[in-house]
Protein backbone atom coordinates (compact mmCIF):
# COMPACT_ATOMS: atom_id res chain seq x y z
CA UNK A 1 0.00 0.00 0.00
CA UNK A 2 1.33 3.40 -0.87
CA UNK A 3 0.57 6.41 1.31
CA UNK A 4 -0.59 9.40 -0.63
CA UNK A 5 1.99 12.16 -1.04
CA UNK A 6 0.21 14.67 1.06
CA UNK A 7 -0.07 12.33 4.02
CA UNK A 8 3.60 11.39 3.70
CA UNK A 9 4.55 15.02 3.63
CA UNK A 10 2.36 15.80 6.63
CA UNK A 11 3.74 12.93 8.66
CA UNK A 12 7.28 13.95 7.84
CA UNK A 13 6.57 17.50 8.98
CA UNK A 14 4.88 16.25 12.07
CA UNK A 15 7.87 14.12 12.93
CA UNK A 16 10.29 16.92 12.29
CA UNK A 17 8.27 19.32 14.38
CA UNK A 18 8.28 16.95 17.32
CA UNK A 19 12.00 16.22 17.02
CA UNK A 20 12.90 19.89 16.81
CA UNK A 21 10.27 20.80 19.37
CA UNK A 22 8.83 23.16 16.82
CA UNK A 23 5.36 23.27 18.19
CA UNK A 24 4.51 26.29 16.08
CA UNK A 25 4.74 24.24 12.93
CA UNK A 26 1.47 24.58 11.05
CA UNK A 27 0.94 20.90 10.38
CA UNK A 28 1.85 19.96 13.89
CA UNK A 29 -0.50 22.52 15.34
CA UNK A 30 -3.17 21.50 12.93
CA UNK A 31 -2.94 17.82 13.87
CA UNK A 32 -2.97 18.67 17.58
CA UNK A 33 -5.93 20.93 17.18
CA UNK A 34 -7.87 18.46 15.11
CA UNK A 35 -7.32 15.77 17.70
CA UNK A 36 -8.14 18.42 20.34
CA UNK A 37 -4.85 17.79 22.05
CA UNK A 38 -3.95 20.40 24.65
CA UNK A 39 -0.45 19.20 25.42
CA UNK A 40 1.93 16.32 25.00
CA UNK A 41 4.60 15.60 27.56
CA UNK A 42 7.38 13.17 27.80
CA UNK A 43 9.37 12.23 30.79
CA UNK A 44 13.08 11.54 30.70
CA UNK A 45 13.73 10.08 34.05
CA UNK A 46 16.90 8.10 33.72
CA UNK A 47 17.51 6.07 36.79
CA UNK A 48 14.94 6.36 39.52
CA UNK A 49 12.06 4.51 37.99
CA UNK A 50 11.75 2.65 41.24
CA UNK A 51 10.07 5.68 42.68
CA UNK A 52 7.12 4.83 40.52
CA UNK A 53 6.85 1.30 41.74
CA UNK A 54 3.91 0.31 43.85
CA UNK A 55 5.54 -1.04 46.94
CA UNK A 56 2.88 -3.59 47.69
CA UNK A 57 2.34 -5.05 44.24
CA UNK A 58 5.70 -4.24 42.73
CA UNK A 59 3.86 -2.83 39.75
CA UNK A 60 5.01 0.36 38.19
CA UNK A 61 2.57 3.15 38.71
CA UNK A 62 2.63 6.61 37.33
CA UNK A 63 1.62 9.86 38.85
CA UNK A 64 1.55 12.80 36.46
CA UNK A 65 2.43 15.20 39.26
CA UNK A 66 5.61 13.35 39.97
CA UNK A 67 7.14 13.53 36.56
CA UNK A 68 10.67 14.74 37.04
CA UNK A 69 11.27 16.41 33.80
CA UNK A 70 8.41 16.92 31.49
CA UNK A 71 8.77 18.80 28.32
CA UNK A 72 5.61 20.27 27.00
CA UNK A 73 5.37 19.77 23.30
CA UNK A 74 2.13 21.46 22.75
CA UNK A 75 0.06 23.58 25.02
CA UNK A 76 -3.15 25.19 23.86
CA UNK A 77 -3.76 26.38 27.38
CA UNK A 78 -7.19 24.75 27.46
CA UNK A 79 -7.05 21.53 29.37
CA UNK A 80 -9.90 19.14 29.84
CA UNK A 81 -8.49 17.08 32.63
CA UNK A 82 -8.66 14.01 30.41
CA UNK A 83 -5.25 12.55 30.32
CA UNK A 84 -3.98 9.48 28.54
CA UNK A 85 -0.68 7.86 29.19
CA UNK A 86 0.67 5.89 26.33
CA UNK A 87 3.41 3.42 25.83
CA UNK A 88 5.04 3.12 29.10
CA UNK A 89 8.48 1.75 28.36
CA UNK A 90 10.70 0.45 31.07
CA UNK A 91 13.74 -1.76 30.69
CA UNK A 92 14.84 -1.88 34.31
CA UNK A 93 17.14 1.07 34.00
CA UNK A 94 15.49 3.87 32.17
CA UNK A 95 11.90 4.47 31.42
CA UNK A 96 10.28 6.84 29.08
CA UNK A 97 6.66 7.54 28.64
CA UNK A 98 4.53 9.92 26.74
CA UNK A 99 1.25 11.29 27.76
CA UNK A 100 -1.33 13.38 26.08
CA UNK A 101 -3.70 15.84 27.58
CA UNK A 102 -6.87 16.92 25.80
CA UNK A 103 -8.67 20.16 25.34
CA UNK A 104 -11.65 21.37 27.27
CA UNK A 105 -14.81 19.50 26.62
CA UNK A 106 -13.18 16.37 25.27
CA UNK A 107 -14.58 13.17 26.65
CA UNK A 108 -12.93 9.77 26.51
CA UNK A 109 -15.20 8.60 23.74
CA UNK A 110 -14.22 11.55 21.51
CA UNK A 111 -10.59 10.52 21.41
CA UNK A 112 -9.09 9.03 18.27
CA UNK A 113 -7.06 6.48 20.14
CA UNK A 114 -5.30 5.09 17.14
CA UNK A 115 -3.83 8.35 16.01
CA UNK A 116 -3.04 9.45 19.55
CA UNK A 117 -1.11 6.23 20.06
CA UNK A 118 0.81 6.96 16.94
CA UNK A 119 1.62 10.46 18.24
CA UNK A 120 2.73 8.97 21.52
CA UNK A 121 5.07 6.63 19.66
CA UNK A 122 6.63 9.58 17.92
CA UNK A 123 7.00 11.36 21.21
CA UNK A 124 8.58 8.25 22.70
CA UNK A 125 11.16 8.03 19.94
CA UNK A 126 12.06 11.67 20.42
CA UNK A 127 12.24 11.25 24.15
CA UNK A 128 14.56 8.27 23.87
CA UNK A 129 16.77 10.21 21.57
CA UNK A 130 16.92 13.08 24.05
CA UNK A 131 17.48 10.63 26.80
CA UNK A 132 20.40 9.02 25.04
CA UNK A 133 21.87 12.40 24.24
CA UNK A 134 21.62 13.48 27.86
CA UNK A 135 23.25 10.29 29.02
CA UNK A 136 26.08 10.67 26.55
CA UNK A 137 26.57 14.30 27.48
CA UNK A 138 26.53 13.35 31.10
CA UNK A 139 29.07 10.57 30.60
CA UNK A 140 31.27 12.77 28.48
CA UNK A 141 31.21 15.80 30.71
CA UNK A 142 31.10 14.42 34.18
CA UNK A 143 33.44 12.54 36.35
CA UNK A 144 32.44 8.89 36.59
CA UNK A 145 32.92 8.52 40.36
CA UNK A 146 31.50 11.76 41.68
CA UNK A 147 29.19 12.94 38.92
CA UNK A 148 30.59 16.47 39.14
CA UNK A 149 32.06 18.11 36.00
CA UNK A 150 35.21 16.66 34.51
CA UNK A 151 37.98 18.67 32.90
CA UNK A 152 36.29 18.84 29.47
CA UNK A 153 33.18 20.20 31.08
CA UNK A 154 35.06 22.81 33.13
CA UNK A 155 37.03 23.86 30.07
CA UNK A 156 33.87 24.18 27.97
CA UNK A 157 32.14 26.25 30.63
CA UNK A 158 35.23 28.41 31.05
CA UNK A 159 35.22 29.40 27.40
CA UNK A 160 31.44 29.91 27.37
CA UNK A 161 31.78 32.13 30.44
CA UNK A 162 34.45 34.17 28.65
CA UNK A 163 31.94 35.21 26.01
CA UNK A 164 30.54 37.63 28.58
CA UNK A 165 33.48 38.26 30.89
CA UNK A 166 37.17 39.08 30.84
CA UNK A 167 39.53 36.22 31.74
CA UNK A 168 41.36 38.53 34.16
CA UNK A 169 38.28 38.61 36.36
CA UNK A 170 38.72 34.93 37.13
CA UNK A 171 41.35 32.89 38.90
CA UNK A 172 41.92 29.30 37.95
CA UNK A 173 42.82 26.88 40.72
CA UNK A 174 44.23 23.40 40.89
CA UNK A 175 43.62 21.65 44.18
CA UNK A 176 45.08 18.53 45.72
CA UNK A 177 43.63 17.23 48.95
CA UNK A 178 45.90 17.05 51.95
CA UNK A 179 46.40 13.74 53.68
CA UNK A 180 43.69 12.17 51.65
CA UNK A 181 45.60 8.90 51.68
CA UNK A 182 44.99 8.89 55.41
CA UNK A 183 41.25 8.48 54.79
CA UNK A 184 41.98 5.46 52.60
CA UNK A 185 44.29 4.07 55.20
CA UNK A 186 41.82 4.41 58.03
CA UNK A 187 38.66 3.42 56.21
CA UNK A 188 39.79 1.46 53.16
CA UNK A 189 39.29 2.27 49.49
CA UNK A 190 35.52 2.31 49.81
CA UNK A 191 35.63 5.02 52.46
CA UNK A 192 38.04 6.87 50.19
CA UNK A 193 35.57 6.82 47.32
CA UNK A 194 32.73 7.85 49.56
CA UNK A 195 34.79 10.68 50.97
CA UNK A 196 35.79 11.92 47.51
CA UNK A 197 32.15 11.92 46.44
CA UNK A 198 31.10 13.86 49.52
CA UNK A 199 33.98 16.27 49.12
CA UNK A 200 33.29 16.81 45.43
CA UNK A 201 29.70 17.79 46.11
CA UNK A 202 30.69 20.14 48.89
CA UNK A 203 33.18 21.74 46.55
CA UNK A 204 30.61 22.21 43.81
CA UNK A 205 28.33 23.92 46.32
CA UNK A 206 31.06 26.39 47.22
CA UNK A 207 31.11 28.00 43.80
CA UNK A 208 28.64 30.45 42.28
CA UNK A 209 26.56 29.90 39.20
CA UNK A 210 29.04 31.44 36.77
CA UNK A 211 31.93 29.61 38.39
CA UNK A 212 32.77 25.96 38.08
CA UNK A 213 34.48 23.17 40.00
CA UNK A 214 35.42 19.81 38.52
CA UNK A 215 37.42 16.72 39.30
CA UNK A 216 40.61 15.90 37.44
CA UNK A 217 40.90 12.42 38.92
CA UNK A 218 42.21 11.04 42.20
CA UNK A 219 42.05 13.74 44.85
CA UNK A 220 42.67 16.53 42.36
CA UNK A 221 40.27 19.26 41.37
CA UNK A 222 40.14 22.22 39.00
CA UNK A 223 38.12 25.32 39.75
CA UNK A 224 37.63 28.72 38.24
CA UNK A 225 36.07 31.44 40.36
CA UNK A 226 35.75 35.22 40.50
CA UNK A 227 38.91 36.85 41.72
CA UNK A 228 36.87 38.58 44.43
CA UNK A 229 35.65 35.25 45.75
CA UNK A 230 39.11 33.74 46.09
CA UNK A 231 39.75 34.68 49.71
CA UNK A 232 36.43 33.34 50.88
CA UNK A 233 36.91 30.18 48.85
CA UNK A 234 40.39 29.55 50.22
CA UNK A 235 39.10 29.93 53.74
CA UNK A 236 36.42 27.35 53.06
CA UNK A 237 38.72 24.76 51.51
CA UNK A 238 41.37 25.15 54.18
CA UNK A 239 39.29 22.71 56.19
CA UNK A 240 36.32 20.81 54.86
CA UNK A 241 34.51 18.53 57.25
CA UNK A 242 33.49 15.14 55.98
CA UNK A 243 31.21 13.12 58.16
CA UNK A 244 28.70 10.30 58.22
CA UNK A 245 30.77 8.17 55.92
CA UNK A 246 28.99 4.84 55.76
CA UNK A 247 32.18 2.90 55.16
CA UNK A 248 33.92 4.53 58.09
CA UNK A 249 31.11 5.11 60.54
CA UNK A 250 32.96 6.54 63.47
CA UNK A 251 35.19 8.67 61.38
CA UNK A 252 35.00 12.32 60.64
CA UNK A 253 37.69 13.85 58.59
CA UNK A 254 38.79 17.42 58.24
CA UNK A 255 40.34 17.70 54.84
CA UNK A 256 42.65 20.53 53.88
CA UNK A 257 44.05 21.22 50.44
CA UNK A 258 47.09 22.32 48.53
CA UNK A 259 46.02 25.04 46.13
CA UNK A 260 47.84 26.41 43.10
CA UNK A 261 46.48 29.66 41.69
CA UNK A 262 46.74 31.05 38.18
CA UNK A 263 45.82 34.70 37.89
CA UNK A 264 46.19 36.95 34.88
CA UNK A 265 47.80 40.37 34.61
CA UNK A 266 45.84 43.25 33.17
CA UNK A 267 46.41 42.58 29.49
CA UNK A 268 47.44 39.01 29.77
CA UNK A 269 45.57 36.18 28.14
CA UNK A 270 46.22 32.49 28.31
CA UNK A 271 44.34 29.38 27.28
CA UNK A 272 42.51 27.29 29.81
CA UNK A 273 45.16 24.59 29.58
CA UNK A 274 48.01 27.05 29.95
CA UNK A 275 46.39 28.40 33.08
CA UNK A 276 45.73 24.90 34.41
CA UNK A 277 49.37 24.09 33.83
CA UNK A 278 50.45 27.14 35.84
CA UNK A 279 48.10 26.27 38.67
CA UNK A 280 49.42 22.73 38.52
CA UNK A 281 53.04 23.81 38.90
CA UNK A 282 52.14 26.14 41.76
CA UNK A 283 50.18 23.41 43.54
CA UNK A 284 53.01 20.90 43.11
CA UNK A 285 55.59 23.29 44.50
CA UNK A 286 53.34 24.15 47.43
CA UNK A 287 52.97 20.48 48.25
CA UNK A 288 56.64 19.72 47.70
CA UNK A 289 59.49 22.14 48.06
CA UNK A 290 57.57 25.09 49.52
CA UNK A 291 55.33 23.24 51.94
CA UNK A 292 52.81 26.05 51.61
CA UNK A 293 49.03 25.65 51.34
CA UNK A 294 48.37 28.28 48.70
CA UNK A 295 50.84 29.16 45.98
CA UNK A 296 50.34 31.75 43.24
CA UNK A 297 51.98 31.21 39.93
CA UNK A 298 54.12 34.22 39.05
CA UNK A 299 57.57 35.60 38.43
CA UNK A 300 58.91 34.56 41.79
CA UNK A 301 57.77 31.02 41.22
CA UNK A 302 59.36 31.00 37.79
CA UNK A 303 62.61 32.16 39.37
CA UNK A 304 62.37 29.35 41.88
CA UNK A 305 61.78 26.83 39.16
CA UNK A 306 64.81 28.17 37.30
CA UNK A 307 66.85 28.02 40.47
CA UNK A 308 65.70 24.44 41.01
CA UNK A 309 66.70 23.56 37.48
CA UNK A 310 70.13 25.05 37.95
CA UNK A 311 70.59 23.04 41.15
CA UNK A 312 69.68 19.87 39.31
CA UNK A 313 71.99 20.75 36.43
CA UNK A 314 74.93 21.57 38.71
CA UNK A 315 74.41 18.61 41.04
CA UNK A 316 76.35 15.79 39.32
CA UNK A 317 79.53 17.86 38.91
CA UNK A 318 79.16 19.26 42.42
CA UNK A 319 79.08 15.78 43.93
CA UNK A 320 82.08 14.75 41.86
CA UNK A 321 84.04 17.84 42.93
CA UNK A 322 83.21 17.31 46.60
CA UNK A 323 81.41 20.67 46.77
CA UNK A 324 78.98 19.22 49.34
CA UNK A 325 80.45 18.92 52.78
CA UNK A 326 79.27 18.45 56.34
CA UNK A 327 79.33 21.22 58.93
CA UNK A 328 79.11 19.97 62.49
CA UNK A 329 76.84 21.19 65.25
CA UNK A 330 77.59 20.23 68.85
CA UNK A 331 75.24 18.26 71.08
CA UNK A 332 75.80 19.08 74.72
CA UNK A 333 74.79 17.67 78.10
CA UNK A 334 73.36 20.80 79.73
CA UNK A 335 73.96 19.56 83.29
CA UNK A 336 77.71 19.19 82.81
CA UNK A 337 78.60 21.09 79.64
CA UNK A 338 80.05 17.89 78.23
CA UNK A 339 80.18 17.52 74.44
CA UNK A 340 78.20 14.37 73.73
CA UNK A 341 77.85 14.38 69.96
CA UNK A 342 77.56 16.27 66.69
CA UNK A 343 75.04 16.51 63.94
CA UNK A 344 76.49 16.73 60.45
CA UNK A 345 74.61 19.33 58.38
CA UNK A 346 75.18 19.71 54.70
CA UNK A 347 76.67 22.85 53.11
CA UNK A 348 77.32 23.40 49.44
CA UNK A 349 80.40 25.37 48.58
CA UNK A 350 79.38 26.81 45.25
CA UNK A 351 80.71 29.82 43.30
CA UNK A 352 82.88 30.85 46.23
CA UNK A 353 80.22 30.82 48.94
CA UNK A 354 78.34 28.43 51.18
CA UNK A 355 74.81 27.60 50.12
CA UNK A 356 72.41 26.49 52.87
CA UNK A 357 70.31 23.30 52.66
CA UNK A 358 66.96 25.06 52.17
CA UNK A 359 68.25 26.19 48.77
CA UNK A 360 68.88 22.69 47.45
CA UNK A 361 67.66 19.88 49.76
CA UNK A 362 63.94 20.22 48.87
CA UNK A 363 64.77 20.28 45.15
CA UNK A 364 67.01 17.22 45.36
CA UNK A 365 64.47 15.45 47.56
CA UNK A 366 61.76 16.09 44.99
CA UNK A 367 63.93 15.01 42.09
CA UNK A 368 64.98 11.73 43.65
CA UNK A 369 68.60 12.88 43.91
CA UNK A 370 68.74 13.13 47.67
CA UNK A 371 70.17 9.66 48.28
CA UNK A 372 73.31 10.58 46.47
CA UNK A 373 73.69 13.67 48.62
CA UNK A 374 72.92 11.88 51.87
CA UNK A 375 75.44 9.18 51.04
CA UNK A 376 78.06 11.80 50.13
CA UNK A 377 77.60 13.63 53.45
CA UNK A 378 77.61 10.34 55.32
CA UNK A 379 80.81 9.37 53.55
CA UNK A 380 82.49 12.75 54.26
CA UNK A 381 81.44 12.43 57.90
CA UNK A 382 83.03 9.00 58.18
CA UNK A 383 86.19 10.38 56.58
CA UNK A 384 86.26 13.21 59.16
CA UNK A 385 85.72 10.79 62.06
CA UNK A 386 88.55 8.61 60.82
CA UNK A 387 90.89 11.62 60.55
CA UNK A 388 90.05 12.90 64.01
CA UNK A 389 90.64 9.43 65.41
CA UNK A 390 94.00 9.32 63.70
CA UNK A 391 94.81 12.67 65.32
CA UNK A 392 93.93 11.11 68.66
CA UNK A 393 90.99 13.46 69.16
CA UNK A 394 88.35 10.90 70.20
CA UNK A 395 85.29 12.43 68.49
CA UNK A 396 81.85 11.74 69.99
CA UNK A 397 79.14 10.03 67.94
CA UNK A 398 78.07 12.04 64.88
CA UNK A 399 74.64 11.86 63.36
CA UNK A 400 73.81 12.49 59.71
CA UNK A 401 70.45 13.14 58.07
CA UNK A 402 68.76 10.62 55.81
CA UNK A 403 65.75 11.66 53.81
CA UNK A 404 62.75 9.34 53.93
CA UNK A 405 63.20 8.82 50.21
CA UNK A 406 66.11 6.56 51.13
CA UNK A 407 63.70 4.04 52.60
CA UNK A 408 62.77 3.03 49.09
CA UNK A 409 66.28 2.58 47.78
CA UNK A 410 66.94 -1.16 47.52
CA UNK A 411 69.47 -2.44 50.05
CA UNK A 412 70.02 1.02 51.48
CA UNK A 413 71.00 -0.59 54.79
CA UNK A 414 73.83 -2.52 53.08
CA UNK A 415 75.01 0.63 51.35
CA UNK A 416 75.18 2.47 54.66
CA UNK A 417 77.14 -0.36 56.26
CA UNK A 418 79.54 -0.53 53.34
CA UNK A 419 80.41 3.17 53.74
CA UNK A 420 81.18 2.60 57.42
CA UNK A 421 83.35 -0.42 56.60
CA UNK A 422 85.15 1.19 53.67
CA UNK A 423 86.14 4.14 55.82
CA UNK A 424 87.39 2.00 58.66
CA UNK A 425 85.12 3.49 61.31
CA UNK A 426 82.77 1.54 63.56
CA UNK A 427 78.97 1.40 63.62
CA UNK A 428 78.72 3.15 66.97
CA UNK A 429 80.73 6.16 65.76
CA UNK A 430 77.73 7.23 63.68
CA UNK A 431 74.03 7.76 64.03
CA UNK A 432 71.29 7.95 61.41
CA UNK A 433 68.67 10.71 61.71
CA UNK A 434 65.38 10.11 60.00
CA UNK A 435 62.10 11.97 60.37
CA UNK A 436 58.91 10.28 61.45
CA UNK A 437 56.46 9.25 58.75
CA UNK A 438 52.84 9.55 58.10
CA UNK A 439 52.09 7.17 55.31
CA UNK A 440 51.47 3.56 56.28
CA UNK A 441 53.81 2.16 53.73
CA UNK A 442 56.61 4.45 54.88
CA UNK A 443 55.78 3.77 58.46
CA UNK A 444 56.18 0.04 58.09
CA UNK A 445 59.32 0.42 56.06
CA UNK A 446 60.69 2.82 58.67
CA UNK A 447 60.17 0.25 61.41
CA UNK A 448 62.03 -2.38 59.36
CA UNK A 449 64.80 0.06 58.40
CA UNK A 450 65.41 0.92 62.03
CA UNK A 451 65.45 -2.66 63.22
CA UNK A 452 67.73 -3.79 60.34
CA UNK A 453 70.28 -1.12 61.16
CA UNK A 454 70.03 -1.62 64.89
CA UNK A 455 70.75 -5.30 64.44
CA UNK A 456 74.03 -4.24 62.86
CA UNK A 457 74.94 -1.97 65.72
CA UNK A 458 73.95 1.43 64.38
CA UNK A 459 72.29 4.20 66.37
CA UNK A 460 69.09 5.73 65.09
CA UNK A 461 67.39 8.97 66.01
CA UNK A 462 63.94 10.21 65.12
CA UNK A 463 64.33 13.77 63.87
CA UNK A 464 61.82 16.63 64.21
CA UNK A 465 59.83 14.54 66.66
CA UNK A 466 56.30 15.78 67.34
CA UNK A 467 55.70 17.37 63.97
CA UNK A 468 54.32 14.27 62.24
CA UNK A 469 51.09 12.39 62.61
CA UNK A 470 52.14 9.16 64.16
CA UNK A 471 54.41 10.47 66.90
CA UNK A 472 52.98 8.56 69.81
CA UNK A 473 52.28 5.26 68.10
CA UNK A 474 55.76 5.54 66.64
CA UNK A 475 57.26 5.54 70.11
CA UNK A 476 55.64 2.21 70.83
CA UNK A 477 56.56 0.54 67.58
CA UNK A 478 60.04 1.70 66.83
CA UNK A 479 63.31 0.77 68.47
CA UNK A 480 65.08 4.08 67.92
CA UNK A 481 67.79 5.17 70.32
CA UNK A 482 67.17 8.88 70.33
CA UNK A 483 64.20 11.19 70.07
CA UNK A 484 64.98 14.69 68.82
CA UNK A 485 62.36 17.10 70.06
CA UNK A 486 61.59 19.52 67.27
CA UNK A 487 62.71 23.12 67.47
CA UNK A 488 59.11 24.33 67.26
CA UNK A 489 58.54 22.99 70.80
CA UNK A 490 61.76 24.47 72.15
CA UNK A 491 60.88 27.85 70.63
CA UNK A 492 57.74 28.26 72.73
CA UNK A 493 58.84 26.60 75.97
CA UNK A 494 58.96 29.93 77.81
CA UNK A 495 55.66 31.19 76.44
CA UNK A 496 53.36 28.22 75.86
CA UNK A 497 52.51 25.97 78.82
CA UNK A 498 51.14 23.36 76.40
CA UNK A 499 54.57 22.90 74.94
CA UNK A 500 55.94 22.25 78.43
CA UNK A 501 53.33 19.57 79.03
CA UNK A 502 54.04 17.96 75.67
CA UNK A 503 57.78 17.88 76.19
CA UNK A 504 57.28 16.47 79.65
CA UNK A 505 55.11 13.63 78.32
CA UNK A 506 57.51 12.88 75.51
CA UNK A 507 60.33 12.68 78.05
CA UNK A 508 58.34 10.35 80.31
CA UNK A 509 57.39 7.98 77.51
CA UNK A 510 60.83 8.02 75.88
CA UNK A 511 62.49 7.19 79.17
CA UNK A 512 60.11 4.27 79.71
CA UNK A 513 61.03 3.02 76.26
CA UNK A 514 64.73 3.38 77.02
CA UNK A 515 65.33 6.10 74.47
CA UNK A 516 67.35 9.21 75.06
CA UNK A 517 65.98 12.66 74.30
CA UNK A 518 67.63 15.71 72.88
CA UNK A 519 66.05 19.11 72.30
CA UNK A 520 66.78 20.91 69.04
CA UNK A 521 67.10 24.63 68.53
CA UNK A 522 68.04 25.63 72.07
CA UNK A 523 68.97 29.29 71.84
CA UNK A 524 68.80 30.55 75.42
CA UNK A 525 69.85 29.53 78.90
CA UNK A 526 66.25 29.90 80.03
CA UNK A 527 65.07 27.26 77.53
CA UNK A 528 67.92 25.01 78.65
CA UNK A 529 66.90 25.31 82.30
CA UNK A 530 63.28 24.42 81.60
CA UNK A 531 64.40 21.41 79.57
CA UNK A 532 66.66 20.13 82.33
CA UNK A 533 63.78 20.58 84.78
CA UNK A 534 61.61 18.48 82.50
CA UNK A 535 64.22 15.72 82.39
CA UNK A 536 65.61 16.50 78.96
CA UNK A 537 69.33 17.02 79.54
CA UNK A 538 70.74 17.04 76.05
CA UNK A 539 70.61 20.02 73.74
CA UNK A 540 71.65 21.11 70.31
CA UNK A 541 71.32 24.74 69.35
CA UNK A 542 72.84 28.14 68.79
CA UNK A 543 73.11 28.62 72.56
CA UNK A 544 76.07 26.26 72.45
CA UNK A 545 77.19 26.34 68.86
CA UNK A 546 76.13 26.92 65.29
CA UNK A 547 77.09 24.29 62.73
CA UNK A 548 80.82 24.84 62.06
CA UNK A 549 83.21 23.61 59.39
CA UNK A 550 85.72 20.76 59.65
CA UNK A 551 88.62 22.92 60.86
CA UNK A 552 86.63 24.75 63.52
CA UNK A 553 85.27 21.39 64.67
CA UNK A 554 88.82 20.08 64.97
CA UNK A 555 89.58 23.09 67.20
CA UNK A 556 86.47 22.46 69.26
CA UNK A 557 87.51 18.83 69.77
CA UNK A 558 90.91 20.00 70.97
CA UNK A 559 89.52 22.30 73.61
CA UNK A 560 85.89 22.22 74.40
CA UNK A 561 84.59 24.35 77.28
CA UNK A 562 80.81 24.43 77.21
CA UNK A 563 79.12 25.55 80.41
CA UNK A 564 76.26 23.82 82.17
CA UNK A 565 72.98 25.81 82.19
CA UNK A 566 72.27 25.10 85.85
P1 LIG B 1 67.42 19.58 60.81
O1 LIG B 1 67.93 18.19 60.60
O2 LIG B 1 66.26 19.75 61.73
O3 LIG B 1 68.67 20.39 61.28
C1 LIG B 1 68.62 21.38 62.22
C2 LIG B 1 68.59 22.71 61.54
O4 LIG B 1 68.33 23.70 62.51
C3 LIG B 1 69.93 23.09 60.92
O5 LIG B 1 69.66 23.95 59.81
C4 LIG B 1 70.58 23.89 62.02
O6 LIG B 1 71.56 24.78 61.54
C5 LIG B 1 69.40 24.62 62.56
N1 LIG B 1 69.59 24.97 63.97
C6 LIG B 1 70.25 24.27 64.92
N2 LIG B 1 70.19 24.91 66.10
C7 LIG B 1 69.47 26.04 65.89
C8 LIG B 1 69.07 27.12 66.74
O7 LIG B 1 69.35 27.18 67.92
N3 LIG B 1 68.34 28.10 66.17
C9 LIG B 1 68.01 28.07 64.86
N4 LIG B 1 67.27 29.09 64.37
N5 LIG B 1 68.36 27.08 64.02
C10 LIG B 1 69.10 26.07 64.54
P2 LIG B 1 70.35 23.67 58.44
O8 LIG B 1 71.76 23.23 58.64
O9 LIG B 1 70.08 24.85 57.59
O10 LIG B 1 69.56 22.43 57.92
C11 LIG B 1 68.23 22.54 57.60
C12 LIG B 1 67.64 21.20 57.30
O11 LIG B 1 68.20 20.67 56.11
C13 LIG B 1 67.93 20.14 58.35
O12 LIG B 1 67.06 20.26 59.40
C14 LIG B 1 67.73 18.87 57.56
O13 LIG B 1 66.36 18.56 57.50
C15 LIG B 1 68.19 19.27 56.19
N6 LIG B 1 69.54 18.74 55.97
C16 LIG B 1 70.73 19.30 56.28
N7 LIG B 1 71.73 18.49 55.87
C17 LIG B 1 71.16 17.40 55.31
C18 LIG B 1 71.66 16.22 54.69
O14 LIG B 1 72.86 15.95 54.59
N8 LIG B 1 70.74 15.33 54.20
C19 LIG B 1 69.41 15.56 54.29
N9 LIG B 1 68.58 14.68 53.80
N10 LIG B 1 68.91 16.66 54.88
C20 LIG B 1 69.78 17.57 55.37
CA1 LIG C 1 68.45 16.52 61.64
CA1 LIG D 1 65.56 18.45 63.26
Tab-separated table of C-alpha atoms in Angstrom, residues 330-341 485 490 493 503 507 517-545 562-566:
chain	number	residue	atom	x	y	z
A	330	UNK	CA	77.591	20.232	68.849
A	331	UNK	CA	75.241	18.261	71.076
A	332	UNK	CA	75.797	19.082	74.716
A	333	UNK	CA	74.788	17.667	78.102
A	334	UNK	CA	73.355	20.795	79.730
A	335	UNK	CA	73.962	19.559	83.290
A	336	UNK	CA	77.706	19.193	82.810
A	337	UNK	CA	78.601	21.091	79.643
A	338	UNK	CA	80.047	17.887	78.229
A	339	UNK	CA	80.176	17.518	74.437
A	340	UNK	CA	78.195	14.369	73.728
A	341	UNK	CA	77.846	14.385	69.957
A	485	UNK	CA	62.357	17.098	70.064
A	490	UNK	CA	61.758	24.471	72.145
A	493	UNK	CA	58.836	26.600	75.968
A	503	UNK	CA	57.783	17.884	76.191
A	507	UNK	CA	60.331	12.682	78.052
A	517	UNK	CA	65.982	12.659	74.299
A	518	UNK	CA	67.631	15.707	72.877
A	519	UNK	CA	66.052	19.107	72.302
A	520	UNK	CA	66.783	20.907	69.038
A	521	UNK	CA	67.096	24.632	68.531
A	522	UNK	CA	68.039	25.626	72.072
A	523	UNK	CA	68.974	29.294	71.843
A	524	UNK	CA	68.796	30.553	75.421
A	525	UNK	CA	69.854	29.527	78.895
A	526	UNK	CA	66.250	29.900	80.027
A	527	UNK	CA	65.066	27.262	77.528
A	528	UNK	CA	67.923	25.009	78.649
A	529	UNK	CA	66.902	25.309	82.299
A	530	UNK	CA	63.279	24.416	81.595
A	531	UNK	CA	64.404	21.411	79.566
A	532	UNK	CA	66.661	20.129	82.330
A	533	UNK	CA	63.779	20.576	84.785
A	534	UNK	CA	61.606	18.476	82.502
A	535	UNK	CA	64.217	15.719	82.387
A	536	UNK	CA	65.615	16.498	78.956
A	537	UNK	CA	69.334	17.016	79.542
A	538	UNK	CA	70.741	17.041	76.046
A	539	UNK	CA	70.614	20.015	73.739
A	540	UNK	CA	71.654	21.113	70.306
A	541	UNK	CA	71.321	24.740	69.352
A	542	UNK	CA	72.845	28.138	68.790
A	543	UNK	CA	73.108	28.616	72.557
A	544	UNK	CA	76.073	26.257	72.451
A	545	UNK	CA	77.192	26.336	68.859
A	562	UNK	CA	80.813	24.430	77.211
A	563	UNK	CA	79.119	25.547	80.410
A	564	UNK	CA	76.257	23.820	82.169
A	565	UNK	CA	72.985	25.809	82.193
A	566	UNK	CA	72.268	25.097	85.851
